[in-house]
PDB file of C-alpha atoms in Angstrom:
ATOM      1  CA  UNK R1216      73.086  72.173  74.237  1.00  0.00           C
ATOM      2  CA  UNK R1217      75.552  74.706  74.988  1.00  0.00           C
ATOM      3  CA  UNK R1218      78.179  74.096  78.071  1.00  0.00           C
ATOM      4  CA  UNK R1219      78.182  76.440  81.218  1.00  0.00           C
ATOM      5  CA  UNK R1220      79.980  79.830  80.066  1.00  0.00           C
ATOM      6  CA  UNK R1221      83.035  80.425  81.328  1.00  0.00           C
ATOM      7  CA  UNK R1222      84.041  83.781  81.915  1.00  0.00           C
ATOM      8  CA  UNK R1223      87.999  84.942  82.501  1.00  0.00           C
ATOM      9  CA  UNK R1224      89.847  88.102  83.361  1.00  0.00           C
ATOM     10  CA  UNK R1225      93.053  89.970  83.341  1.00  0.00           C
ATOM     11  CA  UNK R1226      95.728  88.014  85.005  1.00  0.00           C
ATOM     12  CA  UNK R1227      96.952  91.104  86.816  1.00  0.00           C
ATOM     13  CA  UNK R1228      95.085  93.158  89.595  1.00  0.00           C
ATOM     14  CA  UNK R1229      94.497  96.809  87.963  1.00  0.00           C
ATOM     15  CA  UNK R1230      93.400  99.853  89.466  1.00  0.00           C
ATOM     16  CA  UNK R1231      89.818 101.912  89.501  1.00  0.00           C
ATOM     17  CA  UNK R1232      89.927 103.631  86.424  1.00  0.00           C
ATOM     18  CA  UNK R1233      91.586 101.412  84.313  1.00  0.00           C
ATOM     19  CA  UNK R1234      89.828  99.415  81.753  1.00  0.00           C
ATOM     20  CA  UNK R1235      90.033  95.649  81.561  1.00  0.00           C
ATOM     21  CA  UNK R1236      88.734  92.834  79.259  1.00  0.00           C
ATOM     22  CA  UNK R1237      86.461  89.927  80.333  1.00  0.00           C
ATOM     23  CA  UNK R1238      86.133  86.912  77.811  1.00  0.00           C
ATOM     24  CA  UNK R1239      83.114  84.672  77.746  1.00  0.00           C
ATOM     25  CA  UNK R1240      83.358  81.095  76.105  1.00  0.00           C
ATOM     26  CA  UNK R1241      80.671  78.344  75.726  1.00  0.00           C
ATOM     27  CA  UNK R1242      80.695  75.296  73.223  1.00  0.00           C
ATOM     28  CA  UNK R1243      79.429  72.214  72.170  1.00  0.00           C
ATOM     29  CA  UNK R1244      75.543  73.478  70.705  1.00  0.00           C
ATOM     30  CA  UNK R1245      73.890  72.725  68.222  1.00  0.00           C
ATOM     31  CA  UNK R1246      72.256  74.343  65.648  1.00  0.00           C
ATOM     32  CA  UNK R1247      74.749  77.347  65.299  1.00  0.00           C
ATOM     33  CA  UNK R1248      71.628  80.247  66.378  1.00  0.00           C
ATOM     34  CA  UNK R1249      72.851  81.318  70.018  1.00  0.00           C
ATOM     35  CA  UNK R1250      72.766  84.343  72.096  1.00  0.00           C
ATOM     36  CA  UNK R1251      74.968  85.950  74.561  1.00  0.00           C
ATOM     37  CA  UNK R1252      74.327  89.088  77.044  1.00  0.00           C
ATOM     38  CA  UNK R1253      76.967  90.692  79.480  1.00  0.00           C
ATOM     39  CA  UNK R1254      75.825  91.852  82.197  1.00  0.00           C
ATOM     40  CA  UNK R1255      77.462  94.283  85.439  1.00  0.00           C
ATOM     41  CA  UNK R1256      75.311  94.390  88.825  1.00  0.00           C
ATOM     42  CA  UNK R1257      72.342  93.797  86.267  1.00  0.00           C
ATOM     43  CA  UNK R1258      73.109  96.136  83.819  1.00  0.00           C
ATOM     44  CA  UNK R1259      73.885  95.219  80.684  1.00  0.00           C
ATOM     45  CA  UNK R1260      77.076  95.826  79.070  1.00  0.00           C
ATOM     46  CA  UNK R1261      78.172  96.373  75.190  1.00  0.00           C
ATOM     47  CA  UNK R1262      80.138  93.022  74.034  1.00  0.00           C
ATOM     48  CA  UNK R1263      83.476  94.729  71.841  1.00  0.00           C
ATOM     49  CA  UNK R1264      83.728  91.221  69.798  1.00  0.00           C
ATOM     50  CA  UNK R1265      81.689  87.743  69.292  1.00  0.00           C
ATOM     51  CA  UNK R1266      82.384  85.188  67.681  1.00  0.00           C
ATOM     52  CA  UNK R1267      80.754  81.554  66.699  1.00  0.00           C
ATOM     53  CA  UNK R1268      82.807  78.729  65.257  1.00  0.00           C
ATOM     54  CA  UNK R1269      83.105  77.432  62.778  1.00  0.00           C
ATOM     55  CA  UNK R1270      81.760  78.542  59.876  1.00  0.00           C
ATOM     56  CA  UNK R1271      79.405  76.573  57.748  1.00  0.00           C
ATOM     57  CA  UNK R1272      77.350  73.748  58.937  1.00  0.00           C
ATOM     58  CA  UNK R1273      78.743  71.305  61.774  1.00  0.00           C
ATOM     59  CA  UNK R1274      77.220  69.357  64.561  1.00  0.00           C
ATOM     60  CA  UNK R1275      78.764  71.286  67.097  1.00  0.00           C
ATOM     61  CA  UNK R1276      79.264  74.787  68.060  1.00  0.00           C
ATOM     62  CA  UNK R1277      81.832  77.331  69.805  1.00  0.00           C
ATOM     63  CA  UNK R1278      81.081  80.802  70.929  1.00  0.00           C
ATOM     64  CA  UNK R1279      83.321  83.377  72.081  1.00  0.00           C
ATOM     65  CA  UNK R1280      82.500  87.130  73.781  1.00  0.00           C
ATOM     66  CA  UNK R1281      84.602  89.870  74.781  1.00  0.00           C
ATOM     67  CA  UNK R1282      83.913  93.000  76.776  1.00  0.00           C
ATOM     68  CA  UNK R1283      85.552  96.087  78.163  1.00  0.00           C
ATOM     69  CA  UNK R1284      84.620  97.263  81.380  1.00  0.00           C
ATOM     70  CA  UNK R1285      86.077 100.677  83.197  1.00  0.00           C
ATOM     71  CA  UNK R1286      86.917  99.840  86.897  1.00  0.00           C
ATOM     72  CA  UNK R1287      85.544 101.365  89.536  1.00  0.00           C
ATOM     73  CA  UNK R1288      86.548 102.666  93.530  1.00  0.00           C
ATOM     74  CA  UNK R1289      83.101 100.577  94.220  1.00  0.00           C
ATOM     75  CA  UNK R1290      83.659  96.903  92.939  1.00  0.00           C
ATOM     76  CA  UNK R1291      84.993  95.244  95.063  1.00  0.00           C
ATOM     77  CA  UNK R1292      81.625  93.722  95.554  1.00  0.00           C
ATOM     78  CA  UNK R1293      80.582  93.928  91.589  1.00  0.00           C
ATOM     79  CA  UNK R1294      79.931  91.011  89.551  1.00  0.00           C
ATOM     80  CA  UNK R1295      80.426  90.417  85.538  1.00  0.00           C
ATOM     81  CA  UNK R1296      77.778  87.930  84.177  1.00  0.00           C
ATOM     82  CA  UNK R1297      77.876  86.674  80.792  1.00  0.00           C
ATOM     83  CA  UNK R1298      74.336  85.259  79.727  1.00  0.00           C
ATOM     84  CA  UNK R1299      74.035  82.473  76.841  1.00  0.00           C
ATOM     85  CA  UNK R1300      70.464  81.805  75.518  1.00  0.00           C
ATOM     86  CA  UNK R1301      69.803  78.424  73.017  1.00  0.00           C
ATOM     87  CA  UNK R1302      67.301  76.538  71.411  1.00  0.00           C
ATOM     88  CA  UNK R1303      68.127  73.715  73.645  1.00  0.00           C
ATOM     89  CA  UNK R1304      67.343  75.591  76.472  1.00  0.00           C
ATOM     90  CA  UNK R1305      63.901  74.960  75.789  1.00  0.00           C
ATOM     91  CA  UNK R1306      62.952  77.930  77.263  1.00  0.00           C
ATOM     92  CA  UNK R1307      64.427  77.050  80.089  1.00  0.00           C
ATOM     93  CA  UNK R1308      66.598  79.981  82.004  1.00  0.00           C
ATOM     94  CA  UNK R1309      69.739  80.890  80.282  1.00  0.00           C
ATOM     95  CA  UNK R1310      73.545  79.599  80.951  1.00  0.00           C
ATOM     96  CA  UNK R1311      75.079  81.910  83.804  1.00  0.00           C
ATOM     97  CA  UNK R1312      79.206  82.334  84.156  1.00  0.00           C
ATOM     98  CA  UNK R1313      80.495  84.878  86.684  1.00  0.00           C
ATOM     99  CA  UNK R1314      83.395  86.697  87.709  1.00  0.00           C
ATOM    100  CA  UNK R1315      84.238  88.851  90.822  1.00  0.00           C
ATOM    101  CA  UNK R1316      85.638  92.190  90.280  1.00  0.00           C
ATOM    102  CA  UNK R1317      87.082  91.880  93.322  1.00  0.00           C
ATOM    103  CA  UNK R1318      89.861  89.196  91.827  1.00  0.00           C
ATOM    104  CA  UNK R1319      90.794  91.998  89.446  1.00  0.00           C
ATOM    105  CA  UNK R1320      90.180  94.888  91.314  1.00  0.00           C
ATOM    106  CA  UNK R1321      92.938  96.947  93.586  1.00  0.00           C
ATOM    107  CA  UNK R1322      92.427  99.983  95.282  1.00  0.00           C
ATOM    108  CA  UNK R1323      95.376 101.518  96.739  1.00  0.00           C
ATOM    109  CA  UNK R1324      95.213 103.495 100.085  1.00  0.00           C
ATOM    110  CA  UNK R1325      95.151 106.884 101.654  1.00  0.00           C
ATOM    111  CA  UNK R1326      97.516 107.492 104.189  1.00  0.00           C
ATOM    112  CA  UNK R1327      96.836 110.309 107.263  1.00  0.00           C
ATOM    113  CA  UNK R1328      99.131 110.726 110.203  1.00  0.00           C
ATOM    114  CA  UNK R1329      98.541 112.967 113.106  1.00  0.00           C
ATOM    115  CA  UNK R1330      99.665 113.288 117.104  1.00  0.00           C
ATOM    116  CA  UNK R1331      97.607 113.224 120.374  1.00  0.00           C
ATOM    117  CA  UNK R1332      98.753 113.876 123.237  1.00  0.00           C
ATOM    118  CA  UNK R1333      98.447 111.750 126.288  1.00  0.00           C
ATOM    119  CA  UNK R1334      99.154 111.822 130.377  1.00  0.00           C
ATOM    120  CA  UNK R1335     102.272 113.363 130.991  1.00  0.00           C
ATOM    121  CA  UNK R1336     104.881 113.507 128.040  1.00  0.00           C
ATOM    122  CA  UNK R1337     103.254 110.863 126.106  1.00  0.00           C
ATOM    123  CA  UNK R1338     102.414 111.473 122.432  1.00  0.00           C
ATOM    124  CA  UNK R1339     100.506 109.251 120.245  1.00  0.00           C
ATOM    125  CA  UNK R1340     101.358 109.234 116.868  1.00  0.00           C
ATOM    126  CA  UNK R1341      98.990 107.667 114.905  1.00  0.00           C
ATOM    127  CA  UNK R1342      98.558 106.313 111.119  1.00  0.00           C
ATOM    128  CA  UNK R1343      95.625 105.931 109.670  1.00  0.00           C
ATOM    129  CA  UNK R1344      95.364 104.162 106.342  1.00  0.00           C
ATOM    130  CA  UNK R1345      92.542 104.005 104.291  1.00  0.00           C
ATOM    131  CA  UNK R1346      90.008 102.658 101.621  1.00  0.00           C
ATOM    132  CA  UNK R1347      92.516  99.704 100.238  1.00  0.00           C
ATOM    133  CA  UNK R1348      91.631  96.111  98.828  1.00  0.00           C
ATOM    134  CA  UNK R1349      92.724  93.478  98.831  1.00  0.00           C
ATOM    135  CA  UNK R1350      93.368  93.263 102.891  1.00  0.00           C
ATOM    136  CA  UNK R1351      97.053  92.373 102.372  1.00  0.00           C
ATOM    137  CA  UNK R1352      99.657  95.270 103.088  1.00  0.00           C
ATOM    138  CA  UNK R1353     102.568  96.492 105.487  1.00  0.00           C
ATOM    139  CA  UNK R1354     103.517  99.079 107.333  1.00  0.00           C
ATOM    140  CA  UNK R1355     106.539 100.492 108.594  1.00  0.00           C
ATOM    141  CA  UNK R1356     107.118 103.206 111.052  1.00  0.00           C
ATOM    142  CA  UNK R1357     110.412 105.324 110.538  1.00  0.00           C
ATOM    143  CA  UNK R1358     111.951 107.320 112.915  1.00  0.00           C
ATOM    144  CA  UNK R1359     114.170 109.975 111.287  1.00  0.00           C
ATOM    145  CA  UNK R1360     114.869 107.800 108.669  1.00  0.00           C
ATOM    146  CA  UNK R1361     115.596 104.348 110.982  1.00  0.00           C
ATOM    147  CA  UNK R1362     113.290 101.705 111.379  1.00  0.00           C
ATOM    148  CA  UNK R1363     110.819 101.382 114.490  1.00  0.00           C
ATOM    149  CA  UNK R1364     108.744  98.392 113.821  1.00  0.00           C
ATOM    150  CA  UNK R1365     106.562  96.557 111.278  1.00  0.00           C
ATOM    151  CA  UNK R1366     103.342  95.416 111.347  1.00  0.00           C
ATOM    152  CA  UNK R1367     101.237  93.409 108.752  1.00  0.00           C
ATOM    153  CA  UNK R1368      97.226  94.101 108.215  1.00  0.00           C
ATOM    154  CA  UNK R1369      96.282  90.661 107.429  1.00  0.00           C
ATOM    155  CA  UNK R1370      97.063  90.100 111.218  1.00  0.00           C
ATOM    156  CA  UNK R1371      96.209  93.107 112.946  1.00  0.00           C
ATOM    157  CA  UNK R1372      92.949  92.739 115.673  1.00  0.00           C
ATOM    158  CA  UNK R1373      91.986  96.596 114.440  1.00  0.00           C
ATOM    159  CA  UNK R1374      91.955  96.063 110.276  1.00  0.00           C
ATOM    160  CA  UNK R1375      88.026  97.004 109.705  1.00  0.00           C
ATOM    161  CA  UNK R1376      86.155  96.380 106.250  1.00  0.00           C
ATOM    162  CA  UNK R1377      83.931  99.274 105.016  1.00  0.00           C
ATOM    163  CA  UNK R1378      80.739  98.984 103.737  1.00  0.00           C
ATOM    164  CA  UNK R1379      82.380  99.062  99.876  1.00  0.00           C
ATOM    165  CA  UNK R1380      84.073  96.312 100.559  1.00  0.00           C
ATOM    166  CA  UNK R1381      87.554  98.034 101.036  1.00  0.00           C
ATOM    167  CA  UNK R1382      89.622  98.033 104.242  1.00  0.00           C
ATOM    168  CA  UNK R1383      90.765 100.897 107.502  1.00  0.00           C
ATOM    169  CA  UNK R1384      93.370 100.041 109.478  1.00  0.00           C
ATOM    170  CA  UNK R1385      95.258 102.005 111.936  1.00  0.00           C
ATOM    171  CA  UNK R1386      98.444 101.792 113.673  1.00  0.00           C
ATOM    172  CA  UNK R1387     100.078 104.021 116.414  1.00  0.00           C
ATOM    173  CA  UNK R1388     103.159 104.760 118.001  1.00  0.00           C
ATOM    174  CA  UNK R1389     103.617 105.632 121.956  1.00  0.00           C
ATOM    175  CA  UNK R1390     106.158 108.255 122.126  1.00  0.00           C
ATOM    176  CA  UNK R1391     108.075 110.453 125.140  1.00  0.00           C
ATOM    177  CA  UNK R1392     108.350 113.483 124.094  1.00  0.00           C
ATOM    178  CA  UNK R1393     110.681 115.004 126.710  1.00  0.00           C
ATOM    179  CA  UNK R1394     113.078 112.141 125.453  1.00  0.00           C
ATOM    180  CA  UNK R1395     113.472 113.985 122.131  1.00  0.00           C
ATOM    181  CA  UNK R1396     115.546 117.926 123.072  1.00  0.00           C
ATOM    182  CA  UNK R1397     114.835 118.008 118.774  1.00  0.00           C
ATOM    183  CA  UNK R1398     112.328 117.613 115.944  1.00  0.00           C
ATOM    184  CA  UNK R1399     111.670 114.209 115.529  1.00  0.00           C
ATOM    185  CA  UNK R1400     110.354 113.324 111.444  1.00  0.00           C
ATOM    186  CA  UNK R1401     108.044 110.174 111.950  1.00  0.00           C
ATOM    187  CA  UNK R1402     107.344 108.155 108.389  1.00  0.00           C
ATOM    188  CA  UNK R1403     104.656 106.141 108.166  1.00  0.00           C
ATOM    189  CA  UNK R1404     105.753 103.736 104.947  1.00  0.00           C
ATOM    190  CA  UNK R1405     103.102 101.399 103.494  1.00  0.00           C
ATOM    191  CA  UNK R1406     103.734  98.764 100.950  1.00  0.00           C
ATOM    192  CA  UNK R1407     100.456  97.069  99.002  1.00  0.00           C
ATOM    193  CA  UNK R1408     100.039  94.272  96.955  1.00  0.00           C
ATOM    194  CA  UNK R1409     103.384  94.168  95.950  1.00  0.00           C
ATOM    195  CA  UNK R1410     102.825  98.148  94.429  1.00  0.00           C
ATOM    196  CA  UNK R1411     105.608 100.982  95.088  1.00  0.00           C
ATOM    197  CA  UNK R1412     106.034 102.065  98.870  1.00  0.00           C
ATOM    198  CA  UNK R1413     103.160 104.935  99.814  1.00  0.00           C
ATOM    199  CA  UNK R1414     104.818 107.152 102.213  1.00  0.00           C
ATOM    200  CA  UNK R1415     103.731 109.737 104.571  1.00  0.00           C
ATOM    201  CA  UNK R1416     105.584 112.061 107.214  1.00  0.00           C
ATOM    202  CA  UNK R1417     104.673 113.745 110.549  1.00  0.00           C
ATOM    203  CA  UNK R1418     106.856 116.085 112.217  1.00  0.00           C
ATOM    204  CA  UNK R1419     106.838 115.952 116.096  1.00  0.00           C
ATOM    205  CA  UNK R1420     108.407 119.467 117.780  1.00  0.00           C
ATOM    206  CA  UNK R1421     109.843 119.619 120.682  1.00  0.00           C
ATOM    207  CA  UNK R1422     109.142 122.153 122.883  1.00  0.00           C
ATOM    208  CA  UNK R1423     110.596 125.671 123.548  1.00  0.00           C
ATOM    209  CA  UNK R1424     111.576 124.388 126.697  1.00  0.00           C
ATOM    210  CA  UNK R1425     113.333 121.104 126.124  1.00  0.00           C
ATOM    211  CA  UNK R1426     115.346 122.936 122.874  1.00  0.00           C
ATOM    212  CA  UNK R1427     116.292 125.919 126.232  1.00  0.00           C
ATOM    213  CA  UNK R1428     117.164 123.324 128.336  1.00  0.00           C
ATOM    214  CA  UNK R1429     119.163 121.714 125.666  1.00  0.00           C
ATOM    215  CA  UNK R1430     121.265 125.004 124.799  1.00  0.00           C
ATOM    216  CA  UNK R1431     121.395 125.600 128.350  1.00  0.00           C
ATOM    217  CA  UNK R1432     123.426 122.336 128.805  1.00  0.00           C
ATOM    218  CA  UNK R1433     125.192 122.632 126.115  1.00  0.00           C
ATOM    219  CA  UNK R1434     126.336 125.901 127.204  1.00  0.00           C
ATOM    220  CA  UNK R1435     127.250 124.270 130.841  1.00  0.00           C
ATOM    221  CA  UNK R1436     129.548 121.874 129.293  1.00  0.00           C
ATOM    222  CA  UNK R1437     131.774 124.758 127.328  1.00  0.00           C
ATOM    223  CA  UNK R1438     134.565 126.270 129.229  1.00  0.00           C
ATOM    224  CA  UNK R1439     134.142 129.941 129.710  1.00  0.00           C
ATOM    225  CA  UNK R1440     136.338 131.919 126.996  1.00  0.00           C
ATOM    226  CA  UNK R1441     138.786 133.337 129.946  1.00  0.00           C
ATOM    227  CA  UNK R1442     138.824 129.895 130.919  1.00  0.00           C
ATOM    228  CA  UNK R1443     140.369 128.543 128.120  1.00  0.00           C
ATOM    229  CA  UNK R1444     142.722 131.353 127.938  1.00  0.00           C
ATOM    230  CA  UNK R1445     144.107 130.602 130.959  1.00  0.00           C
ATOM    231  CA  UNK R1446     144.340 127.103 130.599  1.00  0.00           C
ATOM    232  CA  UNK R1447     146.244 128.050 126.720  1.00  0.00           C
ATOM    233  CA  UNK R1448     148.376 130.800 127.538  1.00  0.00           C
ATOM    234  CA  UNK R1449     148.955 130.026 131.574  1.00  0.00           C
ATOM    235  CA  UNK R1450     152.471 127.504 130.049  1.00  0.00           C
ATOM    236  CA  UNK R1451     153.768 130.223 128.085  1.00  0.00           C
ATOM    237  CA  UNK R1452     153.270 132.947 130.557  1.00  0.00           C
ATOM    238  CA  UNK R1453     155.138 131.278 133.349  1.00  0.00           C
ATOM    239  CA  UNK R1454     157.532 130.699 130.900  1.00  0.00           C
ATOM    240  CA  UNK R1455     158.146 134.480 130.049  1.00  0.00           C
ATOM    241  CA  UNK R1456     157.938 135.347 133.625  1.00  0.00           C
ATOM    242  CA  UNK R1457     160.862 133.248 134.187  1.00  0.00           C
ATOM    243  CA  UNK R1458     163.273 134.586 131.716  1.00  0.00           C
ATOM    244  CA  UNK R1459     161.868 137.680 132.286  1.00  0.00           C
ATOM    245  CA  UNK R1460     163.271 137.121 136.253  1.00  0.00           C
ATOM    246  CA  UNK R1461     166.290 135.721 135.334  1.00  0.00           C
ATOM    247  CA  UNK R1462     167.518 138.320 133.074  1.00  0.00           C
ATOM    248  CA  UNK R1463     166.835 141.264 135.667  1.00  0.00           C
ATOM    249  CA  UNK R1464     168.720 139.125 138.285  1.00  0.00           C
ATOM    250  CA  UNK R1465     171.842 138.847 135.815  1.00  0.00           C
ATOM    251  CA  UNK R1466     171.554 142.753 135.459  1.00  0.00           C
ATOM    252  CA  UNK R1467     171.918 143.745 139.181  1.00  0.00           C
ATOM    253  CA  UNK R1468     174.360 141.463 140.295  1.00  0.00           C
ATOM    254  CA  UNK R1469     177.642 142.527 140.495  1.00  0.00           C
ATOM    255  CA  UNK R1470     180.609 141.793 138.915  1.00  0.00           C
ATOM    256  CA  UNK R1471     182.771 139.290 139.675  1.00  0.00           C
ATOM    257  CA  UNK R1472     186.562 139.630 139.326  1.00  0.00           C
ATOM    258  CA  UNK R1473     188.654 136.564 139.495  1.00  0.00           C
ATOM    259  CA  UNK R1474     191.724 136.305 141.914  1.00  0.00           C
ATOM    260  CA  UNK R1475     190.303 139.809 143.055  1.00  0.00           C
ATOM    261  CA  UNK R1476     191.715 141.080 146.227  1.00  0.00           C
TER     262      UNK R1476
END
């Protein structure tokens, strides 16, 4: 009678949407009559190529299925089933081989980032990311462009898994507001599964007030204009007062006439 099926996948994780192949192999029956039936959540699905070797009569049999399948956001909990049915079942239930979707399946997240404010001049800044399998993924917080801190999801207390089978997770950042006199740009960076950075930015403003107080200090710490004048031109000045002084002196005083009686 035939062996257990067994049914393999793409080697890569691929996104919903995408279509993948699923191949279905079972050998050693005998005669070479032998059904197979895939099968999705029970539904069945269209085989794209089967094949039973060798040709002519032997004592022993080979059979092999493929199918293509369209991925979906909800599969993370779907199975593929490939069904064989023989004579030497004796009408016994058929040969069952599975395979998760969720081995195959990625779902890359959503990011949202938005600001509450707290007591005083906290702000929370928080990043929500959403709807991802598989569970592993990291996330970087930016500050104008520098790192703050990383964080992993396969560790975090807060990662939550949705009813689909997909993950939440969200991660926050305290900040003091009246410690920033200018916009701060907050980047909430995610890498999944080993897929391009996701990336998404918040802008924190600071207040009318704190960008006043900053001109107003800036403004404090600038000599006046007359200020610097004086401080420029006061050298010179006293200079031209001087020679000014001396040559009047030299123009009143009398002559002098040596050996003069």
């Amino acid at each position: 009678k035939p062996s257990p099926p067994m049914v393999s996948g793409p080697m890569a994780r691929a996104s919903p949407g995408q279509t993948v192949n699923f191949t279905c192999k079972s050998h050693g029956f005998s005669p070479r009559n032998i059904t197979l039936r895939w099968f999705r959540n029970g539904n069945e699905l269209a085989a794209s190529q089967t094949s039973v070797d060798p040709e002519g009569k032997r004592t022993s049999y080979s059979i092999s299925s493929t199918t293509r399948l369209v991925l979906a956001l909800g599969d993370v909990r779907s199975q593929v089933i490939c069904e064989v049915t023989h004579v030497t079942l004796q009408g016994g239930p058929p040969l069952r081989g599975t395979a998760n979707l969720s081995e195959v399946l990625r779902v890359p997240p959503t990011l949202e980032v938005s600001q509450q404010p707290l007591s005083g001049d906290q702000v929370k800044v928080t990043c929500q990311v959403k709807k991802f399998y598989p569970q592993h993924l990291q996330l970087t917080w930016l500050e104008n462009g520098n790192v703050s801190r990383t964080e992993k999801a396969s560790r975090a207390s807060n990662l939550l898994e949705n009813k689909d089978g997909t993950f939440n997770w969200t991660s926050w950042l305290l900040v003091n507001s009246s410690a920033h006199r200018e916009d701060v740009v907050f980047t909430c960076l995610v890498q999944h599964d080993g897929q391009p950075a996701v990336t998404r930015n918040h802008t924190l403003v600071a207040s009318a007030h704190q960008k006043d107080q900053e001109t107003h200090n800036t403004q404090e710490s600038r000599p006046s204009t007359p200020f610097l004048m004086a401080v420029t031109l006061g050298p010179k000045l006293l200079l031209l007062i001087t020679v000014s002084a001396m040559y009047v002196h030299r123009k009143r005083a009398p002559n002098c006439v040596p050996g003069g009686k």
